[in-house]
Amino acid sequence: ERLRMFKNKGKDPTALRRQRVEVIVELRKAKKEEQILKRRNVERNEMEGNLSTGEGERHEMIQLSLEEIVQGVNGSDAELQLQATQATRRLLSRRKDPPINEIIELGIIPRLVEFLTYADNAPLQFEAAWALTNIAAGTSDHTKAVVEGGALPAFISLLSSPHMHVSEQSVWALGNIAGDGPLYRDAVIYCNAIPPLLALVSPATPVWFLRNITWTLSNLCRHKNPCPPLDAVQKMLPVLICLLEHEDKEIISDSCWATSFLTDGSNDRIQVVVDTGILPRLVELMASPELIILTPALRTVGNVVTGTNEQTQAAIDAGVLAVLPHLLQHAKPTIQKEAAWILGNIAAGPCWQIQQLITCGLLPPLVELLDKGNFNAQKEAVWAVANFTTGGTVEQMVELVQSGVLKPLLNLLLAKDSKTILVILDTISNLFLAAEKLGEAERLSLLVEKLDGLEKLEALQIHDNRVVCQVALNILEKYFPGE
Amino acid sequence: MFVSDCRREFYDVIVNQRVLLLVASDVDALCACKILQALFQCDHVPYTLVPVSGWQELETAFLEHKDQFKYFVLINCGANVDLLEILQPEEDAFFFVCDSHRPINVVNVYNDTQIKLLVKQDDDLDVPAYDDIFRDEEDEEEDSENESDGSEPSEKRRRFEEDVIERTMKRRQRREWEARRREILFDYEQYEYHGTSSAMVMFDLAWIMSKDLNDMLCLTFQSQLQVNVALLVLHAPAAPNCILCSTEMQYRRATEEVLVLEFCYYFLRLALYQHWSLYESLCNTSYTSASLKLWSVQGQKRLQEFLADMGLPLKQVKQKFNSMDMSLKENLREMIEESANKFGMKDLRVQTFSIHFGFKNKFSASDIVYATVSLMENVEKEGPETTNFIKALDSLSRGNLDKLHQGLDLAKKQLRAIQQTVASCICTNLVISQGPFLYCSLMEGTPDVKLFSKPVSLCLLSKYLLKSFVCSTKNKRCKLLPLIMAAPMDVEQGTVIMVGIPPETESSDKKNFFGRAFEKAADSTNSRTLHNHFDMSIIELKAEDRSKFLDALISLLS
């Protein structure tokens, strides 16, 4: 009965499987985009100096005022329509401060949408599509203006345009609209965009075109609350699986991101992806030297092991445990951290999955990461050890201690982060409980003392966080009575 | 990368390691090796010496030993090709390359981990700047740079007007950069030449080291050193340094009882004359032979007149130099120089080192060079391939006078053979102008042809022949041409050995462009050639491919 108490310990095993902290990712992304912007500005300044030769015709283009644009677009002269649309497009495609709001306020969006239907004027279709693409690339309000201008059906019918650059531009526009959020994503899907979009994928499709299609597909898989409709997902998956086999790394990357979005949800959605049998390929991609491939592959498999025991086992069967040791030692801290996150979720499983961790030799790299990794990765490794001690058998705990986990674990008691300290203290309690069952609690106390753990525990008695003080005190009273 | 502090970055690093010494078969390499061996002996550095005559042997030797060694010292080989590319070593293997071959391969120059170049940097190296020849991978992948950190793809993307232009601009810039790179590398790699001798580099190292050695070691060491220093003079650019060394050496020689090193400001440019007869030496020295045109009847007559002018009796001139009348020998230099001037030989005087072991044994630097080359390229088989190398190396030790004398005998044989071959080539008009270069091919069956299947001997012959040809021809244009010479190499395999040497002009800096030209001609004709020698201007070639190869060479250089 004691054993059962220990194993359950009042914790819901699914609660152990934590979702990733999105905020951090978001912050990182924002910062990155800022950098990209800066970089582009620099490039542009350099460009302006160099452009004078060879590209002269671009400078000869007529600059139109906003009124002239309105007149041209609304007029009936085909030549002027094209000129005005082109001028609009050029304003919207400059790098610095594109005047999106001003263009929207001109009220020309419905007219631009109308141009999309001029099947006998492909240049005009292309210019209008490009202009609308760039408007839709703005804020949600900007995207809304395009959709409410009636652009969705027009773009979808242009997917089948005989002119490849027109159809590519439409793919791009639809990607921007779908990327706005679940609402417009589903709007695109309900307008039946997926069949013509998928029809564009063929062995003859040029790489640059295929990259855009893949990115748009990934946006159609993106966003939760709600997640994309199941039948849409089932239509896209076979194509995404083909794209995962492509040799272009950007195509692999974006299709991999698509699977990561699809698995970032409930277990039945994870199951849809697992059922395609794609896991071995994803595990293979986890070993890629390319960060843009490795990251989404790691993310997808990480999502899968947050699922049921069977889903986790499917990832293990696909060989994930063989690539993890390498990733735990990856040069990039974020990769170490995500790898440790996967490890932690497998360790949260039943003891026969924990046994597979041990058999596949994951304890040494885990201990190594705990000892020398980047702090964020160390925190994740602490979680992994904690989960291990929650679900592992007594024998497995012995194995864990023998692999040298205590020393780095106790060292991390010096961390500034109370949450981490509490998790470590829980882990230590778990280990002592297991030791008691073997009648080895005293030996464990001695070991902790030898590793300078005792003084660290004592120091925690005067920690700022009261819970930390209390838990530390409990351990001291229970296992170090003489002190 | 270049090593700036030879002692700290080279010697101190290897002194506690097991070292593999890979040494090319040339006199400079032997001398450098000898100096380094002496240092290794003093410090008890365990090393293995492997002589390598070409790239193939270098690769084989490396493969055989790479598991036992991490430290490799290459002497007079390895600098002028991408070593890591041809050897494919593990990352923990280190190469110390002491090599006079130029130009140095740019990858070797800019590798800062595995390749350490022991090269005097005051040489005029003109290595292209790093940024002109290497581009970091990241620059190439700029298109996807914004995603390369693996963050999520953006949800929305604007299409920029510049995208298209930017891409073409980048491509254009890249093309321009690559064209420029090709041009820079072409200029840099076009000419082959030799920098400061490796023996000189090693001598400098030893000189620094010897200051810390105690007296006892110093004695053994210095005596070894002095023999070697004498040889350095052969390498003309090093001469001024040698003079510096010699003055310092004067102070030290008192400690050594029997060996005297002497710097001669006035020495006769006559091959081996102190070990031969003056007559033989005059006949077989390229300078005198070419100036007097000894291959013709008139030339022989001129020689008689020259001797008569000096007032030396034929009997005296023809007997061993050692046995010549002392009174004649005393004024010999002045007598010879005076007459030589009358016969148009103004450069009969050279500066050199000579060494005396006791009374009897006196050698000039050039004597020893001739002897060593002859030992090294001895065609009489006396055991495995490395025997010649070891013998030549031994002949540089003072204790091995018999080997040195054996070498001198071989050298005399070789000089006679060269002389006779030159005479017959000129008399039978074997030197042909091909337009951009002169060409001479030795036929199978020519007397002594076997001697010239060896690279250094063939080079010596080529130089003598070109000098003589320039003196014999009246065609002014021909005097300015370089020479390609071919000789049978392996009759069974049907191969010839071919060398190209630069023109015989006073001012020339002796840069050789044949290496690149041979490569290109071979490529364009699919000729079966082997660039095995460390000098790129020496190749092996299938005899059947010779004519198409030469045709390609002519059109390439015209």
PDB file of N, CA, C and O in Angstrom, chain B residues 348-388:
ATOM      1  N   LEU B 348      84.737  33.632 -62.969  1.00  0.00           N
ATOM      2  CA  LEU B 348      85.329  32.373 -62.516  1.00  0.00           C
ATOM      3  C   LEU B 348      85.532  32.358 -61.007  1.00  0.00           C
ATOM      4  O   LEU B 348      85.833  31.343 -60.416  1.00  0.00           O
ATOM      5  N   ARG B 349      85.371  33.536 -60.405  1.00  0.00           N
ATOM      6  CA  ARG B 349      85.601  33.623 -58.966  1.00  0.00           C
ATOM      7  C   ARG B 349      84.250  33.578 -58.240  1.00  0.00           C
ATOM      8  O   ARG B 349      83.324  34.290 -58.613  1.00  0.00           O
ATOM      9  N   VAL B 350      84.162  32.765 -57.218  1.00  0.00           N
ATOM     10  CA  VAL B 350      82.938  32.748 -56.417  1.00  0.00           C
ATOM     11  C   VAL B 350      83.304  32.788 -54.937  1.00  0.00           C
ATOM     12  O   VAL B 350      84.442  32.527 -54.560  1.00  0.00           O
ATOM     13  N   GLN B 351      82.316  33.102 -54.120  1.00  0.00           N
ATOM     14  CA  GLN B 351      82.515  33.038 -52.679  1.00  0.00           C
ATOM     15  C   GLN B 351      81.885  31.758 -52.169  1.00  0.00           C
ATOM     16  O   GLN B 351      80.797  31.392 -52.582  1.00  0.00           O
ATOM     17  N   THR B 352      82.546  31.105 -51.281  1.00  0.00           N
ATOM     18  CA  THR B 352      81.956  29.875 -50.753  1.00  0.00           C
ATOM     19  C   THR B 352      82.556  29.555 -49.391  1.00  0.00           C
ATOM     20  O   THR B 352      83.440  30.258 -48.902  1.00  0.00           O
ATOM     21  N   PHE B 353      82.041  28.522 -48.804  1.00  0.00           N
ATOM     22  CA  PHE B 353      82.644  27.990 -47.586  1.00  0.00           C
ATOM     23  C   PHE B 353      83.506  26.804 -47.937  1.00  0.00           C
ATOM     24  O   PHE B 353      83.243  26.096 -48.895  1.00  0.00           O
ATOM     25  N   SER B 354      84.532  26.580 -47.150  1.00  0.00           N
ATOM     26  CA  SER B 354      85.147  25.270 -47.247  1.00  0.00           C
ATOM     27  C   SER B 354      85.456  24.796 -45.846  1.00  0.00           C
ATOM     28  O   SER B 354      85.533  25.580 -44.900  1.00  0.00           O
ATOM     29  N   ILE B 355      85.571  23.491 -45.715  1.00  0.00           N
ATOM     30  CA  ILE B 355      85.892  22.940 -44.401  1.00  0.00           C
ATOM     31  C   ILE B 355      87.125  22.072 -44.504  1.00  0.00           C
ATOM     32  O   ILE B 355      87.375  21.421 -45.529  1.00  0.00           O
ATOM     33  N   HIS B 356      87.889  22.077 -43.453  1.00  0.00           N
ATOM     34  CA  HIS B 356      89.092  21.251 -43.399  1.00  0.00           C
ATOM     35  C   HIS B 356      88.952  20.295 -42.253  1.00  0.00           C
ATOM     36  O   HIS B 356      88.649  20.710 -41.144  1.00  0.00           O
ATOM     37  N   PHE B 357      89.106  19.028 -42.517  1.00  0.00           N
ATOM     38  CA  PHE B 357      89.252  18.069 -41.428  1.00  0.00           C
ATOM     39  C   PHE B 357      90.734  17.757 -41.371  1.00  0.00           C
ATOM     40  O   PHE B 357      91.246  17.048 -42.228  1.00  0.00           O
ATOM     41  N   GLY B 358      91.396  18.258 -40.404  1.00  0.00           N
ATOM     42  CA  GLY B 358      92.820  18.009 -40.292  1.00  0.00           C
ATOM     43  C   GLY B 358      93.540  18.553 -41.514  1.00  0.00           C
ATOM     44  O   GLY B 358      93.193  19.596 -42.050  1.00  0.00           O
ATOM     45  N   PHE B 359      94.507  17.805 -41.969  1.00  0.00           N
ATOM     46  CA  PHE B 359      95.414  18.262 -42.995  1.00  0.00           C
ATOM     47  C   PHE B 359      94.914  17.976 -44.396  1.00  0.00           C
ATOM     48  O   PHE B 359      94.891  18.796 -45.281  1.00  0.00           O
ATOM     49  N   LYS B 360      94.476  16.744 -44.510  1.00  0.00           N
ATOM     50  CA  LYS B 360      94.309  16.189 -45.823  1.00  0.00           C
ATOM     51  C   LYS B 360      92.962  16.549 -46.461  1.00  0.00           C
ATOM     52  O   LYS B 360      92.858  16.714 -47.665  1.00  0.00           O
ATOM     53  N   ASN B 361      91.949  16.637 -45.601  1.00  0.00           N
ATOM     54  CA  ASN B 361      90.615  16.713 -46.159  1.00  0.00           C
ATOM     55  C   ASN B 361      90.087  18.131 -46.193  1.00  0.00           C
ATOM     56  O   ASN B 361      89.828  18.733 -45.165  1.00  0.00           O
ATOM     57  N   LYS B 362      89.956  18.622 -47.401  1.00  0.00           N
ATOM     58  CA  LYS B 362      89.438  19.956 -47.559  1.00  0.00           C
ATOM     59  C   LYS B 362      88.319  19.886 -48.598  1.00  0.00           C
ATOM     60  O   LYS B 362      88.515  19.365 -49.691  1.00  0.00           O
ATOM     61  N   PHE B 363      87.151  20.375 -48.194  1.00  0.00           N
ATOM     62  CA  PHE B 363      86.005  20.296 -49.105  1.00  0.00           C
ATOM     63  C   PHE B 363      85.358  21.650 -49.238  1.00  0.00           C
ATOM     64  O   PHE B 363      85.144  22.336 -48.239  1.00  0.00           O
ATOM     65  N   SER B 364      85.007  21.994 -50.466  1.00  0.00           N
ATOM     66  CA  SER B 364      84.204  23.206 -50.609  1.00  0.00           C
ATOM     67  C   SER B 364      82.739  22.793 -50.542  1.00  0.00           C
ATOM     68  O   SER B 364      82.402  21.628 -50.728  1.00  0.00           O
ATOM     69  N   ALA B 365      81.900  23.771 -50.259  1.00  0.00           N
ATOM     70  CA  ALA B 365      80.473  23.469 -50.153  1.00  0.00           C
ATOM     71  C   ALA B 365      79.959  22.796 -51.417  1.00  0.00           C
ATOM     72  O   ALA B 365      79.219  21.823 -51.360  1.00  0.00           O
ATOM     73  N   SER B 366      80.388  23.310 -52.569  1.00  0.00           N
ATOM     74  CA  SER B 366      79.849  22.744 -53.802  1.00  0.00           C
ATOM     75  C   SER B 366      80.338  21.307 -54.009  1.00  0.00           C
ATOM     76  O   SER B 366      79.610  20.482 -54.543  1.00  0.00           O
ATOM     77  N   ASP B 367      81.558  21.002 -53.569  1.00  0.00           N
ATOM     78  CA  ASP B 367      82.033  19.612 -53.650  1.00  0.00           C
ATOM     79  C   ASP B 367      81.034  18.693 -52.963  1.00  0.00           C
ATOM     80  O   ASP B 367      80.651  17.641 -53.484  1.00  0.00           O
ATOM     81  N   ILE B 368      80.651  19.099 -51.759  1.00  0.00           N
ATOM     82  CA  ILE B 368      79.794  18.238 -50.966  1.00  0.00           C
ATOM     83  C   ILE B 368      78.410  18.120 -51.603  1.00  0.00           C
ATOM     84  O   ILE B 368      77.801  17.059 -51.612  1.00  0.00           O
ATOM     85  N   VAL B 369      77.953  19.203 -52.180  1.00  0.00           N
ATOM     86  CA  VAL B 369      76.650  19.137 -52.845  1.00  0.00           C
ATOM     87  C   VAL B 369      76.691  18.151 -54.008  1.00  0.00           C
ATOM     88  O   VAL B 369      75.834  17.282 -54.142  1.00  0.00           O
ATOM     89  N   TYR B 370      77.709  18.259 -54.837  1.00  0.00           N
ATOM     90  CA  TYR B 370      77.831  17.318 -55.965  1.00  0.00           C
ATOM     91  C   TYR B 370      77.848  15.890 -55.456  1.00  0.00           C
ATOM     92  O   TYR B 370      77.178  15.005 -55.979  1.00  0.00           O
ATOM     93  N   ALA B 371      78.657  15.645 -54.422  1.00  0.00           N
ATOM     94  CA  ALA B 371      78.800  14.289 -53.908  1.00  0.00           C
ATOM     95  C   ALA B 371      77.467  13.778 -53.374  1.00  0.00           C
ATOM     96  O   ALA B 371      77.079  12.634 -53.631  1.00  0.00           O
ATOM     97  N   THR B 372      76.773  14.640 -52.637  1.00  0.00           N
ATOM     98  CA  THR B 372      75.522  14.205 -52.018  1.00  0.00           C
ATOM     99  C   THR B 372      74.459  13.888 -53.066  1.00  0.00           C
ATOM    100  O   THR B 372      73.756  12.882 -52.987  1.00  0.00           O
ATOM    101  N   VAL B 373      74.348  14.751 -54.075  1.00  0.00           N
ATOM    102  CA  VAL B 373      73.374  14.505 -55.138  1.00  0.00           C
ATOM    103  C   VAL B 373      73.673  13.181 -55.826  1.00  0.00           C
ATOM    104  O   VAL B 373      72.785  12.372 -56.077  1.00  0.00           O
ATOM    105  N   SER B 374      74.956  12.939 -56.099  1.00  0.00           N
ATOM    106  CA  SER B 374      75.317  11.709 -56.805  1.00  0.00           C
ATOM    107  C   SER B 374      74.989  10.488 -55.970  1.00  0.00           C
ATOM    108  O   SER B 374      74.543   9.472 -56.497  1.00  0.00           O
ATOM    109  N   LEU B 375      75.219  10.571 -54.690  1.00  0.00           N
ATOM    110  CA  LEU B 375      74.878   9.440 -53.828  1.00  0.00           C
ATOM    111  C   LEU B 375      73.370   9.226 -53.803  1.00  0.00           C
ATOM    112  O   LEU B 375      72.882   8.100 -53.850  1.00  0.00           O
ATOM    113  N   MET B 376      72.663  10.332 -53.757  1.00  0.00           N
ATOM    114  CA  MET B 376      71.205  10.245 -53.615  1.00  0.00           C
ATOM    115  C   MET B 376      70.567   9.678 -54.869  1.00  0.00           C
ATOM    116  O   MET B 376      69.572   8.975 -54.804  1.00  0.00           O
ATOM    117  N   GLU B 377      71.141   9.993 -56.022  1.00  0.00           N
ATOM    118  CA  GLU B 377      70.521   9.541 -57.255  1.00  0.00           C
ATOM    119  C   GLU B 377      71.361   8.465 -57.935  1.00  0.00           C
ATOM    120  O   GLU B 377      71.268   8.275 -59.146  1.00  0.00           O
ATOM    121  N   ASN B 378      72.148   7.781 -57.153  1.00  0.00           N
ATOM    122  CA  ASN B 378      72.945   6.692 -57.688  1.00  0.00           C
ATOM    123  C   ASN B 378      72.036   5.663 -58.349  1.00  0.00           C
ATOM    124  O   ASN B 378      71.103   5.177 -57.734  1.00  0.00           O
ATOM    125  N   VAL B 379      72.313   5.333 -59.611  1.00  0.00           N
ATOM    126  CA  VAL B 379      71.425   4.406 -60.304  1.00  0.00           C
ATOM    127  C   VAL B 379      71.836   2.950 -60.146  1.00  0.00           C
ATOM    128  O   VAL B 379      71.097   2.048 -60.524  1.00  0.00           O
ATOM    129  N   GLU B 380      73.048   2.716 -59.603  1.00  0.00           N
ATOM    130  CA  GLU B 380      73.440   1.329 -59.325  1.00  0.00           C
ATOM    131  C   GLU B 380      72.643   0.868 -58.107  1.00  0.00           C
ATOM    132  O   GLU B 380      72.800   1.404 -57.027  1.00  0.00           O
ATOM    133  N   LYS B 381      71.804  -0.124 -58.309  1.00  0.00           N
ATOM    134  CA  LYS B 381      70.962  -0.597 -57.208  1.00  0.00           C
ATOM    135  C   LYS B 381      71.810  -1.246 -56.119  1.00  0.00           C
ATOM    136  O   LYS B 381      72.608  -2.117 -56.381  1.00  0.00           O
ATOM    137  N   GLU B 382      71.653  -0.746 -54.914  1.00  0.00           N
ATOM    138  CA  GLU B 382      72.380  -1.342 -53.798  1.00  0.00           C
ATOM    139  C   GLU B 382      71.439  -1.592 -52.636  1.00  0.00           C
ATOM    140  O   GLU B 382      71.656  -1.117 -51.539  1.00  0.00           O
ATOM    141  N   GLY B 383      70.348  -2.270 -52.893  1.00  0.00           N
ATOM    142  CA  GLY B 383      69.393  -2.541 -51.830  1.00  0.00           C
ATOM    143  C   GLY B 383      68.121  -1.750 -52.021  1.00  0.00           C
ATOM    144  O   GLY B 383      67.856  -1.273 -53.120  1.00  0.00           O
ATOM    145  N   PRO B 384      67.340  -1.611 -50.959  1.00  0.00           N
ATOM    146  CA  PRO B 384      66.030  -0.972 -51.088  1.00  0.00           C
ATOM    147  C   PRO B 384      66.134   0.508 -51.469  1.00  0.00           C
ATOM    148  O   PRO B 384      67.216   1.100 -51.413  1.00  0.00           O
ATOM    149  N   GLU B 385      64.994   1.079 -51.851  1.00  0.00           N
ATOM    150  CA  GLU B 385      64.924   2.448 -52.353  1.00  0.00           C
ATOM    151  C   GLU B 385      65.588   3.471 -51.429  1.00  0.00           C
ATOM    152  O   GLU B 385      66.140   4.462 -51.880  1.00  0.00           O
ATOM    153  N   THR B 386      65.479   3.221 -50.130  1.00  0.00           N
ATOM    154  CA  THR B 386      65.932   4.246 -49.196  1.00  0.00           C
ATOM    155  C   THR B 386      67.448   4.221 -48.990  1.00  0.00           C
ATOM    156  O   THR B 386      67.999   5.125 -48.369  1.00  0.00           O
ATOM    157  N   THR B 387      68.135   3.197 -49.523  1.00  0.00           N
ATOM    158  CA  THR B 387      69.575   3.084 -49.293  1.00  0.00           C
ATOM    159  C   THR B 387      70.316   4.344 -49.719  1.00  0.00           C
ATOM    160  O   THR B 387      71.157   4.865 -48.989  1.00  0.00           O
ATOM    161  N   ASN B 388      69.976   4.827 -50.925  1.00  0.00           N
ATOM    162  CA  ASN B 388      70.663   6.011 -51.430  1.00  0.00           C
ATOM    163  C   ASN B 388      70.472   7.201 -50.501  1.00  0.00           C
ATOM    164  O   ASN B 388      71.403   7.952 -50.231  1.00  0.00           O
TER     165      ASN B 388
END
